[in-house]
Coordinates of C-alpha atoms and ligand atoms in Angstrom, one line a residue:
M1 CA 1.4 1.9 -33.6
S2 CA 0.8 5.0 -35.9
H3 CA -2.7 6.8 -36.8
P4 CA -3.6 8.0 -39.9
I5 CA -6.1 11.0 -39.0
I6 CA -7.5 13.8 -41.2
F7 CA -7.7 16.9 -38.7
D8 CA -10.7 19.4 -39.0
T9 CA -10.3 22.5 -37.3
D10 CA -10.8 26.2 -36.8
P11 CA -7.5 27.9 -35.5
G12 CA -8.2 29.3 -32.9
V13 CA -5.6 29.3 -30.0
D14 CA -6.4 25.7 -28.9
D15 CA -6.9 24.2 -32.0
A16 CA -3.1 25.5 -33.1
Q17 CA -2.0 23.7 -30.1
A18 CA -3.7 20.6 -31.2
I19 CA -2.4 20.9 -35.1
A20 CA 0.9 20.9 -33.5
I21 CA 0.4 17.5 -31.8
A22 CA -0.9 16.5 -34.9
L23 CA 2.2 17.2 -36.5
R24 CA 4.6 16.4 -34.2
H25 CA 3.8 13.2 -32.3
P26 CA 5.1 10.2 -33.6
E27 CA 2.3 8.3 -33.3
I28 CA 0.2 10.8 -35.5
D29 CA 0.4 10.6 -39.4
L30 CA -0.8 13.8 -40.1
L31 CA -3.1 13.0 -43.7
G32 CA -4.4 16.6 -44.0
L33 CA -6.0 19.4 -41.9
T34 CA -9.5 20.2 -43.3
T35 CA -10.8 24.1 -42.3
T36 CA -14.0 25.7 -40.8
Y37 CA -15.1 28.9 -40.0
G38 CA -15.7 28.8 -36.1
N39 CA -13.3 30.5 -33.9
V40 CA -12.5 32.6 -37.2
D41 CA -13.7 32.9 -40.4
V42 CA -13.1 30.3 -43.2
E43 CA -10.0 31.8 -45.1
T44 CA -7.8 33.0 -41.7
A45 CA -8.9 29.4 -40.5
T46 CA -7.0 28.0 -43.6
H47 CA -4.2 30.6 -43.3
N48 CA -3.3 29.9 -40.2
A49 CA -3.7 26.1 -40.9
L50 CA -1.2 26.8 -43.3
L51 CA 1.0 28.8 -41.6
L52 CA 1.5 26.6 -38.6
S53 CA 2.2 23.5 -40.8
E54 CA 5.2 25.5 -42.4
L55 CA 6.5 26.5 -38.7
A56 CA 6.9 23.0 -37.9
G57 CA 8.3 22.4 -41.3
R58 CA 5.8 20.4 -42.9
E59 CA 3.9 20.2 -46.2
I60 CA 0.4 18.8 -45.2
P61 CA -2.5 19.2 -47.7
V62 CA -5.0 21.8 -46.2
A63 CA -8.7 22.0 -47.8
Q64 CA -10.6 24.9 -47.2
G65 CA -14.4 23.9 -46.1
A66 CA -17.5 25.3 -44.5
A67 CA -17.6 29.3 -44.5
A68 CA -21.1 29.2 -42.5
P69 CA -23.1 26.8 -40.8
L70 CA -25.9 24.8 -42.7
V71 CA -29.1 26.0 -41.5
K72 CA -28.9 29.1 -39.0
A73 CA -27.5 32.3 -39.5
R74 CA -23.4 32.5 -38.4
H75 CA -23.0 34.2 -35.4
P76 CA -19.5 36.8 -35.4
P77 CA -16.5 34.9 -34.5
P78 CA -15.5 35.1 -30.6
A79 CA -12.3 37.7 -31.3
H80 CA -12.2 38.3 -27.5
I81 CA -11.2 34.8 -27.2
H82 CA -8.7 33.6 -30.0
G83 CA -8.1 37.5 -31.5
T84 CA -9.2 38.7 -34.6
N85 CA -6.4 36.7 -36.4
G86 CA -7.6 33.4 -34.4
L87 CA -3.7 33.6 -32.8
G88 CA -4.4 35.7 -30.2
D89 CA -3.8 39.0 -32.6
I90 CA 0.4 38.2 -32.2
E91 CA 2.2 39.3 -35.6
L92 CA 2.7 36.4 -37.7
P93 CA 5.3 35.6 -40.2
P94 CA 4.1 35.2 -44.1
V95 CA 2.6 32.3 -45.3
Q96 CA 3.8 30.6 -48.6
G97 CA 1.8 27.7 -49.4
K98 CA -1.7 27.1 -51.1
A99 CA -4.6 25.5 -49.7
D100 CA -5.6 22.1 -51.9
P101 CA -8.2 22.6 -54.8
R102 CA -10.6 20.5 -53.4
S103 CA -13.0 21.4 -50.7
A104 CA -12.6 19.9 -47.1
A105 CA -15.4 17.7 -47.6
Q106 CA -14.2 16.1 -51.3
F107 CA -10.7 15.8 -49.3
I108 CA -12.5 13.9 -46.7
V109 CA -14.2 11.7 -49.0
D110 CA -11.0 11.0 -51.2
T111 CA -9.1 10.5 -48.3
L112 CA -11.6 7.7 -46.6
N113 CA -12.3 6.0 -49.6
A114 CA -8.5 5.6 -50.6
R115 CA -7.9 3.8 -47.5
P116 CA -11.1 2.4 -46.1
G117 CA -11.1 1.1 -42.4
E118 CA -8.0 2.9 -42.0
V119 CA -8.0 6.7 -41.3
T120 CA -9.7 8.1 -38.0
L121 CA -11.5 12.0 -38.6
V122 CA -10.5 14.6 -35.5
A123 CA -13.0 17.2 -35.6
V124 CA -12.6 20.1 -33.3
G125 CA -14.8 22.9 -34.6
P126 CA -18.1 23.2 -35.9
V127 CA -18.7 20.0 -37.9
G128 CA -20.1 21.4 -41.3
N129 CA -17.2 19.9 -43.1
L130 CA -18.4 15.9 -41.9
A131 CA -21.9 16.8 -42.5
A132 CA -21.1 17.8 -46.1
A133 CA -18.8 15.0 -46.6
L134 CA -21.4 12.5 -45.7
Q135 CA -24.6 14.3 -47.9
L136 CA -21.6 13.8 -50.7
D137 CA -20.9 10.1 -50.1
P138 CA -22.5 8.4 -47.6
T139 CA -20.2 5.5 -47.8
I140 CA -17.7 6.7 -45.8
I141 CA -19.8 5.9 -42.8
G142 CA -18.3 2.4 -43.2
K143 CA -15.0 3.2 -44.2
V144 CA -14.0 5.7 -41.2
K145 CA -12.0 4.0 -38.6
R146 CA -13.4 6.0 -36.1
V147 CA -15.0 9.9 -35.7
V148 CA -13.5 11.5 -32.4
I149 CA -15.2 15.1 -31.7
M150 CA -14.2 17.7 -29.3
G151 CA -17.7 19.2 -28.6
G152 CA -20.8 18.9 -26.5
S153 CA -21.3 18.5 -23.2
I154 CA -22.9 15.7 -20.9
R155 CA -23.2 16.9 -17.6
E156 CA -21.2 19.8 -17.7
G157 CA -23.3 22.5 -19.0
G158 CA -22.2 24.4 -21.8
N159 CA -19.8 27.2 -22.5
V160 CA -21.8 29.6 -25.0
T161 CA -25.2 29.2 -23.4
P162 CA -25.8 27.4 -19.8
V163 CA -26.2 24.1 -22.2
A164 CA -24.5 24.4 -25.2
E165 CA -20.8 23.8 -26.0
A166 CA -19.5 26.2 -28.8
N167 CA -18.7 23.9 -31.8
M168 CA -22.4 22.4 -31.2
F169 CA -23.8 25.6 -30.7
N170 CA -22.1 27.4 -33.9
D171 CA -23.8 24.7 -36.1
P172 CA -26.1 22.4 -34.4
D173 CA -28.0 21.0 -37.5
A174 CA -24.8 20.0 -38.7
A175 CA -23.8 18.3 -35.3
A176 CA -27.4 16.6 -35.4
R177 CA -26.3 14.7 -38.4
V178 CA -22.7 14.0 -37.6
L179 CA -23.6 12.6 -34.1
T180 CA -26.4 10.0 -35.5
A181 CA -24.9 9.2 -38.8
G182 CA -24.1 5.6 -37.1
W183 CA -20.5 5.4 -37.5
P184 CA -18.0 4.8 -35.1
L185 CA -18.1 7.6 -32.6
T186 CA -16.6 9.0 -29.6
L187 CA -17.4 12.7 -28.2
V188 CA -14.9 14.8 -26.3
G189 CA -16.8 17.2 -24.4
L190 CA -16.2 19.9 -21.5
D191 CA -16.8 17.2 -19.1
V192 CA -13.3 16.0 -19.7
T193 CA -12.1 19.3 -21.3
H194 CA -12.8 21.5 -18.3
R195 CA -10.8 19.3 -16.0
C196 CA -7.7 20.0 -18.1
V197 CA -5.9 22.8 -17.4
L198 CA -2.5 24.3 -19.3
T199 CA -0.6 26.4 -16.8
G200 CA 2.3 29.4 -17.9
E201 CA 4.9 26.6 -16.9
H202 CA 3.3 24.2 -18.9
M203 CA 3.4 26.8 -21.7
A204 CA 7.3 27.8 -21.1
R205 CA 8.6 24.2 -22.1
I206 CA 6.5 23.9 -25.0
E207 CA 7.8 27.2 -25.9
A208 CA 11.4 26.3 -25.6
G209 CA 10.5 22.9 -27.5
Q210 CA 9.2 24.0 -30.4
G211 CA 11.3 27.1 -32.1
A212 CA 9.2 29.3 -34.4
L213 CA 6.1 27.1 -33.9
G214 CA 6.6 27.4 -30.3
K215 CA 6.5 31.0 -30.2
V216 CA 3.2 31.1 -31.9
L217 CA 1.8 29.0 -29.9
A218 CA 3.1 30.8 -26.4
G219 CA 2.3 34.3 -27.8
S220 CA -1.1 33.1 -28.8
Y221 CA -1.9 31.2 -25.6
G222 CA -1.3 34.9 -23.7
F223 CA -4.2 36.6 -25.0
Y224 CA -6.2 33.3 -24.5
R225 CA -5.3 33.1 -21.0
D226 CA -5.9 36.5 -20.4
F227 CA -9.6 35.6 -21.4
Y228 CA -9.7 32.3 -18.7
R229 CA -8.5 34.8 -16.3
E230 CA -11.2 37.6 -16.9
F231 CA -14.3 35.9 -17.3
L232 CA -13.6 32.3 -15.7
G233 CA -11.1 33.0 -13.1
I234 CA -8.5 30.1 -13.8
D235 CA -5.0 30.6 -14.1
G236 CA -4.4 28.9 -17.5
C237 CA -6.3 27.6 -20.2
C238 CA -8.3 24.7 -21.1
P239 CA -6.9 22.9 -24.0
H240 CA -9.9 21.3 -25.4
D241 CA -9.2 20.1 -28.8
S242 CA -5.4 18.7 -27.8
C243 CA -8.1 16.3 -25.6
A244 CA -9.2 15.1 -28.9
L245 CA -5.9 14.1 -29.6
A246 CA -5.2 12.7 -25.8
W247 CA -8.0 10.7 -26.0
L248 CA -6.9 8.8 -29.1
L249 CA -3.1 8.5 -28.0
R250 CA -3.5 7.7 -24.1
P251 CA -7.6 6.6 -23.8
E252 CA -6.8 5.0 -20.5
L253 CA -6.6 8.6 -19.3
F254 CA -10.4 9.0 -19.9
T255 CA -13.4 7.3 -18.6
T256 CA -16.2 6.8 -21.7
S257 CA -20.2 5.6 -21.2
R258 CA -21.9 4.1 -24.5
G259 CA -25.3 5.8 -25.1
H260 CA -27.6 7.7 -27.3
L261 CA -26.7 11.4 -28.6
T262 CA -29.5 13.8 -29.5
V263 CA -28.6 17.6 -31.0
A264 CA -31.2 20.0 -30.2
T265 CA -31.5 22.3 -33.4
A266 CA -33.1 24.9 -32.3
G267 CA -35.1 27.0 -29.0
D268 CA -33.5 27.9 -26.0
A269 CA -31.4 24.6 -25.8
E270 CA -30.0 25.1 -29.4
G271 CA -26.8 23.2 -29.5
Q272 CA -27.2 21.1 -26.6
T273 CA -26.1 17.1 -26.8
I274 CA -28.5 15.1 -25.0
F275 CA -27.3 11.5 -23.8
A276 CA -29.4 8.6 -23.0
P277 CA -27.3 6.1 -21.6
E278 CA -27.5 2.2 -23.2
G279 CA -30.1 0.1 -21.6
R280 CA -31.8 2.7 -19.6
G281 CA -35.4 2.9 -20.8
F282 CA -37.4 6.1 -21.2
I283 CA -40.8 6.5 -21.2
E284 CA -40.7 8.1 -24.2
T285 CA -38.5 6.1 -26.6
R286 CA -37.0 8.5 -29.0
W287 CA -34.2 9.2 -27.0
S288 CA -33.1 6.0 -27.9
R289 CA -33.3 5.6 -31.4
T290 CA -30.3 7.3 -32.2
P291 CA -27.2 4.8 -33.1
L292 CA -25.2 4.1 -29.9
V293 CA -22.0 6.4 -29.5
E294 CA -19.1 6.4 -26.6
V295 CA -18.7 10.0 -25.0
C296 CA -16.1 10.7 -22.3
L297 CA -17.3 11.3 -18.8
G298 CA -14.1 11.4 -16.9
V299 CA -10.2 12.1 -17.3
D300 CA -6.7 12.4 -15.6
G301 CA -7.1 16.2 -16.1
E302 CA -3.2 16.8 -15.0
A303 CA -2.2 13.9 -16.8
V304 CA -3.6 15.3 -19.7
S305 CA -1.8 18.3 -19.3
D306 CA 1.2 16.7 -18.6
W307 CA 1.0 14.6 -21.3
I308 CA 0.4 17.9 -23.8
A309 CA 3.2 19.5 -22.6
D310 CA 5.3 16.4 -22.7
T311 CA 4.3 16.0 -26.4
L312 CA 5.6 19.8 -27.5
A313 CA 8.3 19.9 -25.1
Ligands
BDR401 C1 -14.6 24.7 -28.7 O1 -14.8 26.1 -29.0 C2 -13.4 26.6 -29.6 O2 -13.8 27.9 -29.1 C3 -12.6 26.1 -29.2 O3 -11.4 26.0 -30.2 C4 -12.9 24.4 -29.3 O4 -12.6 23.8 -29.9 C5 -14.5 24.6 -27.0 O5 -15.9 24.4 -26.6
CA402 CA1 -11.3 24.8 -32.3

């Protein structure tokens, strides 16, 4: 079965690897890449999305989106994690293609309206483009097949603050709208992405299998790996964004739970995803007023890491 998807992204080293999967996997029909600020500014994100498609020999529409969060001030991009160019500061070949003239939000709205019930929206950056698309045309809630979001954390704690994951923290106001919109939604958060580690061995197979694209993936991985080693003491990297695609294609490797999500938009808990399991009563009822969604809580991390390497080898 082929999955038509729109991939919303802020590439980004781990985004780049997920884009490669979206470009290469025979069961994915990549309809477009939409870009957002996050790991880099949005112009760099668009440049990288175009570049990665070209290196894979594909002409995929790339529509540029959010340059900043909806409400809060933008934090500087994390150059120490992804490099200033988002791809580990390795030297990059020139880009030939141009972005689609439409905004990311317009592209999402047009694509979902053209194929109601068919298209899955996979978002692996701050979710401002999804919030903007909802504002442009709320009927897309009933037209998207599913929204899969890499972001948040249910029990794992955060990676930017003790409680907040980066994509949620970067635009908590957008996240609060997107996670409670009432569309079919699966959250793939740190509870599972932190259980997956892509090793140097995996990466060597990917480099060997992907030609010019593999060189960029492996070169940028080297930079990202230094961050993991220095700050987290892990030898390897968590392939956060690829996990969203792993869930889509290999859901049997994950365990999930249904419940209600809320996102804290301000204060010390800003960006925290708060999960109330389905059917569990709380004295304060507001936690159960948001629509039901699905969250990933467990994963076979080794199998997912192997699946990523096998897909790209
Ligand atoms: C998420 O934050 C970004 O830095 C990564 O690309 C991933 O989408 C992980 O918290
Ligand atoms: Ca990302």
